[in-house]
Short mmCIF file of C-alpha atoms in Angstrom, two decimals:
data_model
loop_
_atom_site.label_atom_id
_atom_site.label_comp_id
_atom_site.label_asym_id
_atom_site.label_seq_id
_atom_site.Cartn_x
_atom_site.Cartn_y
_atom_site.Cartn_z
CA UNK A 11 68.97 95.65 149.87
CA UNK A 12 69.30 99.19 151.29
CA UNK A 13 65.79 100.28 152.50
CA UNK A 14 66.26 103.40 150.22
CA UNK A 15 66.64 101.29 147.14
CA UNK A 16 63.46 99.14 148.19
CA UNK A 17 61.65 102.67 148.40
CA UNK A 18 62.49 103.46 145.05
CA UNK A 19 61.23 100.06 143.75
CA UNK A 20 58.14 100.63 145.55
CA UNK A 21 57.85 104.19 143.63
CA UNK A 22 58.37 102.53 140.33
CA UNK A 23 55.47 100.27 140.94
CA UNK A 24 53.29 102.97 141.96
CA UNK A 25 54.31 105.04 138.82
CA UNK A 26 53.37 101.87 136.84
CA UNK A 27 49.88 101.95 138.52
CA UNK A 28 49.60 105.53 137.58
CA UNK A 29 50.39 104.82 133.99
CA UNK A 30 47.77 102.05 133.79
CA UNK A 31 44.99 104.35 135.17
CA UNK A 32 46.28 107.32 132.51
CA UNK A 33 46.42 104.77 129.52
CA UNK A 34 42.51 104.17 129.92
CA UNK A 35 41.80 107.98 130.26
CA UNK A 36 39.94 108.70 127.01
CA UNK A 37 42.10 112.02 126.89
CA UNK A 38 45.12 110.29 126.86
CA UNK A 39 44.03 107.55 124.32
CA UNK A 40 42.88 110.54 121.90
CA UNK A 41 46.44 112.15 122.13
CA UNK A 42 48.76 109.73 119.74
CA UNK A 43 52.20 111.06 120.95
CA UNK A 44 51.25 111.18 124.78
CA UNK A 45 49.58 107.67 124.68
CA UNK A 46 52.84 106.61 122.71
CA UNK A 47 55.39 107.92 125.20
CA UNK A 48 53.12 106.67 128.41
CA UNK A 49 52.79 103.16 126.73
CA UNK A 50 56.71 102.90 126.44
CA UNK A 51 57.02 104.02 129.99
CA UNK A 52 54.61 101.60 131.24
CA UNK A 53 56.30 98.65 129.20
CA UNK A 54 59.78 99.58 130.86
CA UNK A 55 58.21 99.33 134.44
CA UNK A 56 56.25 96.02 133.99
CA UNK A 57 59.26 93.97 134.68
CA UNK A 58 59.94 95.73 137.94
CA UNK A 59 56.25 95.00 139.04
CA UNK A 60 56.63 91.34 137.93
CA UNK A 61 59.85 90.93 139.81
CA UNK A 62 58.47 92.42 142.87
CA UNK A 63 55.31 90.00 142.75
CA UNK A 64 57.88 87.15 142.22
CA UNK A 65 59.67 88.23 145.36
CA UNK A 66 56.75 88.30 147.50
CA UNK A 67 55.85 84.81 146.24
CA UNK A 68 59.13 83.63 147.07
CA UNK A 69 59.30 84.90 150.53
CA UNK A 70 55.82 83.33 151.12
CA UNK A 71 57.26 79.84 149.76
CA UNK A 72 60.49 80.30 152.03
CA UNK A 73 58.32 80.83 155.11
CA UNK A 74 56.16 77.97 154.35
CA UNK A 75 59.07 75.57 153.79
CA UNK A 76 60.53 76.76 156.95
CA UNK A 77 57.51 75.92 158.83
CA UNK A 78 57.75 72.12 157.25
CA UNK A 79 60.88 71.77 159.17
CA UNK A 80 59.15 70.91 162.31
CA UNK A 81 57.79 67.66 160.64
CA UNK A 82 60.15 64.90 160.64
CA UNK A 83 58.49 63.46 157.57
CA UNK A 84 58.48 66.69 155.63
CA UNK A 85 61.80 67.96 156.90
CA UNK A 86 64.07 66.91 153.70
CA UNK A 87 61.65 68.38 151.29
CA UNK A 88 61.38 71.42 153.43
CA UNK A 89 65.23 71.91 153.20
CA UNK A 90 64.95 71.63 149.38
CA UNK A 91 62.36 74.04 149.17
CA UNK A 92 64.28 76.55 151.54
CA UNK A 93 67.01 76.30 149.48
CA UNK A 94 65.16 76.70 146.14
CA UNK A 95 63.11 79.76 147.54
CA UNK A 96 66.63 81.17 148.94
CA UNK A 97 68.08 80.87 145.39
CA UNK A 98 65.21 82.66 143.89
CA UNK A 99 65.28 85.58 146.35
CA UNK A 100 69.10 85.88 145.71
CA UNK A 101 68.45 86.23 141.71
CA UNK A 102 65.35 88.42 142.07
CA UNK A 103 67.30 90.84 144.43
CA UNK A 104 69.90 91.03 141.84
CA UNK A 105 67.42 91.44 138.89
CA UNK A 106 65.55 94.25 141.27
CA UNK A 107 68.70 95.84 141.57
CA UNK A 108 69.48 96.19 138.03
CA UNK A 109 66.02 97.77 137.32
CA UNK A 110 67.34 100.55 139.50
CA UNK A 111 70.22 101.01 137.00
CA UNK A 112 69.96 104.50 135.58
CA UNK A 113 68.57 104.08 132.00
CA UNK A 114 70.37 106.26 129.24
CA UNK A 115 67.53 107.74 127.56
CA UNK A 116 69.55 107.73 124.27
CA UNK A 117 70.08 103.89 124.40
CA UNK A 118 67.00 103.10 121.94
CA UNK A 119 68.17 105.63 119.60
CA UNK A 120 70.62 105.91 116.54
CA UNK A 121 74.02 107.03 116.20
CA UNK A 122 76.90 108.49 114.12
CA UNK A 123 79.88 106.32 113.43
CA UNK A 124 83.09 108.19 113.13
CA UNK A 125 86.18 106.05 112.32
CA UNK A 126 89.51 108.00 111.51
CA UNK A 127 93.23 106.57 110.80
CA UNK A 128 95.71 107.32 113.42
CA UNK A 129 99.34 106.59 113.67
CA UNK A 130 100.89 104.08 111.38
CA UNK A 131 100.47 105.65 107.87
CA UNK A 132 98.90 103.57 105.38
CA UNK A 133 98.44 100.50 107.55
CA UNK A 134 96.39 102.71 109.64
CA UNK A 135 94.02 103.76 107.26
CA UNK A 136 93.73 100.01 106.25
CA UNK A 137 92.77 99.29 109.78
CA UNK A 138 90.24 101.99 110.13
CA UNK A 139 88.71 100.46 107.02
CA UNK A 140 88.64 97.17 108.80
CA UNK A 141 86.95 98.60 111.88
CA UNK A 142 84.34 100.12 109.96
CA UNK A 143 83.75 97.09 107.97
CA UNK A 144 83.50 95.12 111.24
CA UNK A 145 80.76 97.63 112.54
CA UNK A 146 79.05 97.56 109.23
CA UNK A 147 78.62 93.73 109.27
CA UNK A 148 77.65 93.96 113.05
CA UNK A 149 74.98 96.51 112.10
CA UNK A 150 73.68 94.29 109.33
CA UNK A 151 73.47 91.17 111.70
CA UNK A 152 71.43 93.48 114.04
CA UNK A 153 69.21 94.67 111.05
CA UNK A 154 70.15 98.03 111.43
CA UNK A 155 70.54 100.63 108.71
CA UNK A 156 73.87 102.27 107.80
CA UNK A 157 74.68 105.08 105.92
CA UNK A 158 77.84 106.68 104.77
CA UNK A 159 77.63 110.29 105.11
CA UNK A 160 81.34 111.30 104.23
CA UNK A 161 84.73 109.25 103.54
CA UNK A 162 87.99 109.96 102.50
CA UNK A 163 89.39 106.76 101.13
CA UNK A 164 93.28 106.07 102.05
CA UNK A 165 95.76 105.87 99.30
CA UNK A 166 96.19 101.94 99.56
CA UNK A 167 92.82 101.01 100.74
CA UNK A 168 90.82 101.57 103.79
CA UNK A 169 90.03 105.45 105.04
CA UNK A 170 91.63 108.25 106.56
CA UNK A 171 88.38 109.18 107.74
CA UNK A 172 84.76 107.68 107.50
CA UNK A 173 81.33 108.85 108.66
CA UNK A 174 78.03 107.03 108.90
CA UNK A 175 74.77 106.88 110.51
CA UNK A 176 73.42 104.05 112.03
CA UNK A 177 69.77 103.39 112.57
CA UNK A 178 68.18 100.84 114.52
CA UNK A 179 66.52 99.85 117.85
CA UNK A 180 69.27 99.87 120.56
CA UNK A 181 72.00 100.70 118.36
CA UNK A 182 73.43 103.12 120.81
CA UNK A 183 73.21 100.97 123.69
CA UNK A 184 75.36 98.21 121.98
CA UNK A 185 77.90 100.66 120.38
CA UNK A 186 78.44 103.27 123.02
CA UNK A 187 81.46 101.72 124.56
CA UNK A 188 83.21 101.71 121.43
CA UNK A 189 84.78 105.20 121.43
CA UNK A 190 88.23 105.66 122.02
CA UNK A 191 91.67 104.62 120.39
CA UNK A 192 91.68 101.19 119.01
CA UNK A 193 95.41 99.48 118.19
CA UNK A 194 96.22 96.88 115.89
CA UNK A 195 99.37 94.41 115.79
CA UNK A 196 99.98 92.52 112.40
CA UNK A 197 102.27 92.04 109.81
CA UNK A 198 100.94 94.74 106.80
CA UNK A 199 100.65 93.40 103.33
CA UNK A 200 103.53 95.44 102.27
CA UNK A 201 105.95 94.33 104.94
CA UNK A 202 108.78 92.22 102.85
CA UNK A 203 110.42 91.10 106.14
CA UNK A 204 107.26 89.62 107.99
CA UNK A 205 107.85 92.49 110.78
CA UNK A 206 104.72 93.05 113.04
CA UNK A 207 103.69 96.49 112.87
CA UNK A 208 101.57 98.55 115.41
CA UNK A 209 98.98 100.83 114.02
CA UNK A 210 95.78 102.74 115.56
CA UNK A 211 92.63 103.96 114.65
CA UNK A 212 90.23 106.13 116.70
CA UNK A 213 86.36 105.44 116.95
CA UNK A 214 83.64 107.73 118.23
CA UNK A 215 80.01 107.03 119.04
CA UNK A 216 77.79 109.94 119.14
CA UNK A 217 74.12 109.77 119.94
CA UNK A 218 71.63 111.21 117.44
CA UNK A 219 69.70 113.94 119.08
CA UNK A 220 66.09 112.73 119.67
CA UNK A 221 63.42 114.58 117.26
CA UNK A 222 61.98 117.22 118.67
CA UNK A 223 64.77 118.12 121.02
CA UNK A 224 67.79 119.69 118.83
CA UNK A 225 70.51 121.93 120.45
CA UNK A 226 70.00 125.55 119.44
CA UNK A 227 72.70 126.60 117.25
CA UNK A 228 72.97 130.51 116.37
CA UNK A 229 73.51 131.09 112.67
CA UNK A 230 76.18 133.75 113.49
CA UNK A 231 78.41 130.80 115.13
CA UNK A 232 78.56 129.04 111.85
CA UNK A 233 80.74 129.33 108.52
CA UNK A 234 79.43 127.32 105.47
CA UNK A 235 81.35 126.42 102.50
CA UNK A 236 80.35 124.48 99.43
CA UNK A 237 82.40 122.14 97.13
CA UNK A 238 82.33 119.58 94.63
CA UNK A 239 81.57 116.21 95.74
CA UNK A 240 84.18 113.32 95.59
CA UNK A 241 81.89 110.69 96.37
CA UNK A 242 79.00 108.76 94.66
CA UNK A 243 76.53 110.16 92.30
CA UNK A 244 77.64 109.40 88.62
CA UNK A 245 77.45 112.10 86.30
CA UNK A 246 76.56 114.43 89.07
CA UNK A 247 79.73 114.36 90.78
CA UNK A 248 82.22 117.23 90.30
CA UNK A 249 79.78 119.28 88.24
CA UNK A 250 78.37 121.26 91.02
CA UNK A 251 79.34 122.42 94.46
CA UNK A 252 76.64 120.56 96.35
CA UNK A 253 78.73 119.37 99.05
CA UNK A 254 78.58 121.20 102.24
CA UNK A 255 81.42 121.67 104.92
CA UNK A 256 79.98 123.54 108.10
CA UNK A 257 82.28 124.85 110.92
CA UNK A 258 81.15 125.49 114.30
CA UNK A 259 83.36 128.61 115.24
CA UNK A 260 82.91 128.75 119.17
CA UNK A 261 83.85 124.73 119.21
CA UNK A 262 86.12 124.35 116.19
CA UNK A 263 83.81 121.34 115.54
CA UNK A 264 83.70 120.67 111.47
CA UNK A 265 81.06 118.71 109.80
CA UNK A 266 80.78 117.58 106.17
CA UNK A 267 78.15 116.14 103.94
CA UNK A 268 78.50 115.22 100.25
CA UNK A 269 76.52 112.45 99.69
CA UNK A 270 73.10 114.14 98.70
CA UNK A 271 72.72 115.89 95.23
CA UNK A 272 71.26 118.98 96.39
CA UNK A 273 73.15 121.38 98.68
CA UNK A 274 69.91 121.77 100.75
CA UNK A 275 69.88 118.04 101.67
CA UNK A 276 73.68 118.11 102.33
CA UNK A 277 73.60 120.84 104.55
CA UNK A 278 70.18 119.34 106.53
CA UNK A 279 72.33 116.11 107.05
CA UNK A 280 75.42 118.19 108.20
CA UNK A 281 73.62 120.31 110.72
CA UNK A 282 71.86 117.16 112.34
CA UNK A 283 75.31 115.89 112.91
CA UNK A 284 76.64 118.96 114.08
CA UNK A 285 73.71 119.17 116.68
CA UNK A 286 74.43 115.77 117.92
CA UNK A 287 78.25 116.48 118.17
CA UNK A 288 77.56 119.64 120.33
CA UNK A 289 75.14 117.48 122.59
CA UNK A 290 77.75 115.05 123.16
CA UNK A 291 80.19 117.51 123.83
CA UNK A 292 77.99 118.87 126.55
CA UNK A 293 77.44 115.57 127.88
CA UNK A 294 81.05 114.78 128.18
CA UNK A 295 81.73 118.01 130.10
CA UNK A 296 78.79 116.91 132.51
CA UNK A 297 80.47 113.41 132.91
CA UNK A 298 84.05 114.74 133.41
CA UNK A 299 83.45 114.67 137.16
CA UNK A 300 82.78 111.13 137.19
CA UNK A 301 85.21 109.92 134.44
CA UNK A 302 87.84 108.47 137.18
CA UNK A 303 85.05 105.92 138.48
CA UNK A 304 83.93 105.03 135.29
CA UNK A 305 85.81 102.37 133.50
CA UNK A 306 84.31 102.19 130.13
CA UNK A 307 84.20 106.00 130.17
CA UNK A 308 80.72 105.98 128.66
CA UNK A 309 79.67 109.59 127.20
CA UNK A 310 83.06 111.00 127.61
CA UNK A 311 83.97 110.81 124.07
CA UNK A 312 87.47 110.48 124.92
CA UNK A 313 89.22 109.17 121.80
CA UNK A 314 92.65 109.41 123.48
CA UNK A 315 92.30 106.46 125.50
CA UNK A 316 93.49 103.18 124.18
CA UNK A 317 90.70 100.86 124.66
CA UNK A 318 91.33 97.66 122.76
CA UNK A 319 94.02 96.09 121.07
CA UNK A 320 93.72 93.47 117.94
CA UNK A 321 96.44 91.15 117.82
CA UNK A 322 96.35 89.11 114.49
CA UNK A 323 99.17 87.02 115.15
CA UNK A 324 97.97 85.42 118.04
CA UNK A 325 94.38 85.70 116.87
CA UNK A 326 93.26 87.54 120.35
CA UNK A 327 91.39 91.03 121.01
CA UNK A 328 91.77 92.61 124.44
CA UNK A 329 89.70 95.41 126.00
CA UNK A 330 92.25 96.89 128.48
CA UNK A 331 89.03 98.60 130.40
CA UNK A 332 88.10 95.21 131.67
CA UNK A 333 90.19 93.11 133.63
CA UNK A 334 90.53 89.85 131.84
CA UNK A 335 88.59 90.83 128.70
CA UNK A 336 90.60 88.74 126.19
CA UNK A 337 88.79 86.91 123.48
CA UNK A 338 90.47 84.41 121.22
CA UNK A 339 88.18 84.65 118.36
CA UNK A 340 89.75 87.58 116.33
CA UNK A 341 88.74 86.34 113.03
CA UNK A 342 85.12 86.26 113.71
CA UNK A 343 85.13 89.35 115.70
CA UNK A 344 86.32 91.42 112.89
CA UNK A 345 83.84 89.92 110.51
CA UNK A 346 81.08 91.61 112.67
CA UNK A 347 80.65 88.86 115.30
CA UNK A 348 80.65 91.41 118.34
CA UNK A 349 78.03 90.05 120.58
CA UNK A 350 80.32 88.45 123.09
CA UNK A 351 82.23 91.46 123.35
CA UNK A 352 79.07 93.94 123.47
CA UNK A 353 77.52 91.78 126.27
CA UNK A 354 80.52 91.69 128.30
CA UNK A 355 80.99 95.38 128.18
CA UNK A 356 77.08 96.00 129.15
CA UNK A 357 77.48 93.47 131.90
CA UNK A 358 80.72 95.61 133.31
CA UNK A 359 78.86 98.72 133.13
CA UNK A 360 75.75 97.39 134.99
CA UNK A 361 78.13 96.01 137.55
CA UNK A 362 79.76 99.21 138.22
CA UNK A 363 76.20 101.01 138.43
CA UNK A 364 75.12 98.68 140.78
CA UNK A 365 78.01 98.65 143.00
CA UNK A 366 77.32 102.40 143.41
CA UNK A 367 73.86 101.97 144.07
CA UNK A 368 74.66 99.31 146.91
CA UNK A 369 77.38 101.60 148.28
CA UNK A 370 74.31 104.00 148.86
CA UNK A 371 75.74 106.84 146.28
#
């Protein structure tokens, strides 16, 4: 491990010790918000201190084992202990490096999921519906809450566009690699000759802005239109102009909300999503300089990039950003069993970040 990285780890342990003192301070204990934030930071640093302590113990075990080599009766045992201690040190080295990978502060937060039909006509809308159902079922498996904020159904099923908010611990960290173009290869139900068609849908994952840190938007930059809701609402639907469409004039971003019964509630929802989209656009600009070295394009919001192909005749799913990432479990994946895919993408991202760390970047 590079000395500079070792220094960073030691600085994290010093910060943990400082936090331990602060958390016993009566003034901090009396400030609920500060105490909660410091407790969260302390919990994040605890594994670093534990791993460093384990490393110290493993080094001591290695020294003891090497000293046993001189005793003929203990030599075999010493070799076993040396091998075990060396393996532990190698594992701990990787673990400690992983703790240095910069944590995205948005990882634990909520997100907006946007799915839109691309090329392929009716089949693209049906595929967009399949993707939304896949993510919805995955969210349910994770115990997350999902709420549709606007939807434009396709004429023969699925969606031309559907936007939902997903709330749950770690939601963004698990779904943030899903932004991009998803391609499907299958025989549509409307195809009489059994020919395989290729269609596409785009997915955007937009993190929700943390509470208390909204991006500032000037009212002069907004055009607000009202219209009659076409969504759920029973007798209320189409009787009042409660749905809201907000256009951010400088960026051209348009957001809608029509799921609530009042204009005020729909406007509040639309503004929150607009703030999230503008913040994501800023993050994308900041990450643009690094985009060439980021295979997973995290935070770039690049929906034009083809990231994945779902091949139904062969039952396989291929992620084009990661070499060799092809899974022959398509039926279960489209039913929401995304764990293997998500974990592989997270591991790939961590490997990229570790490569940069060890290269001294």
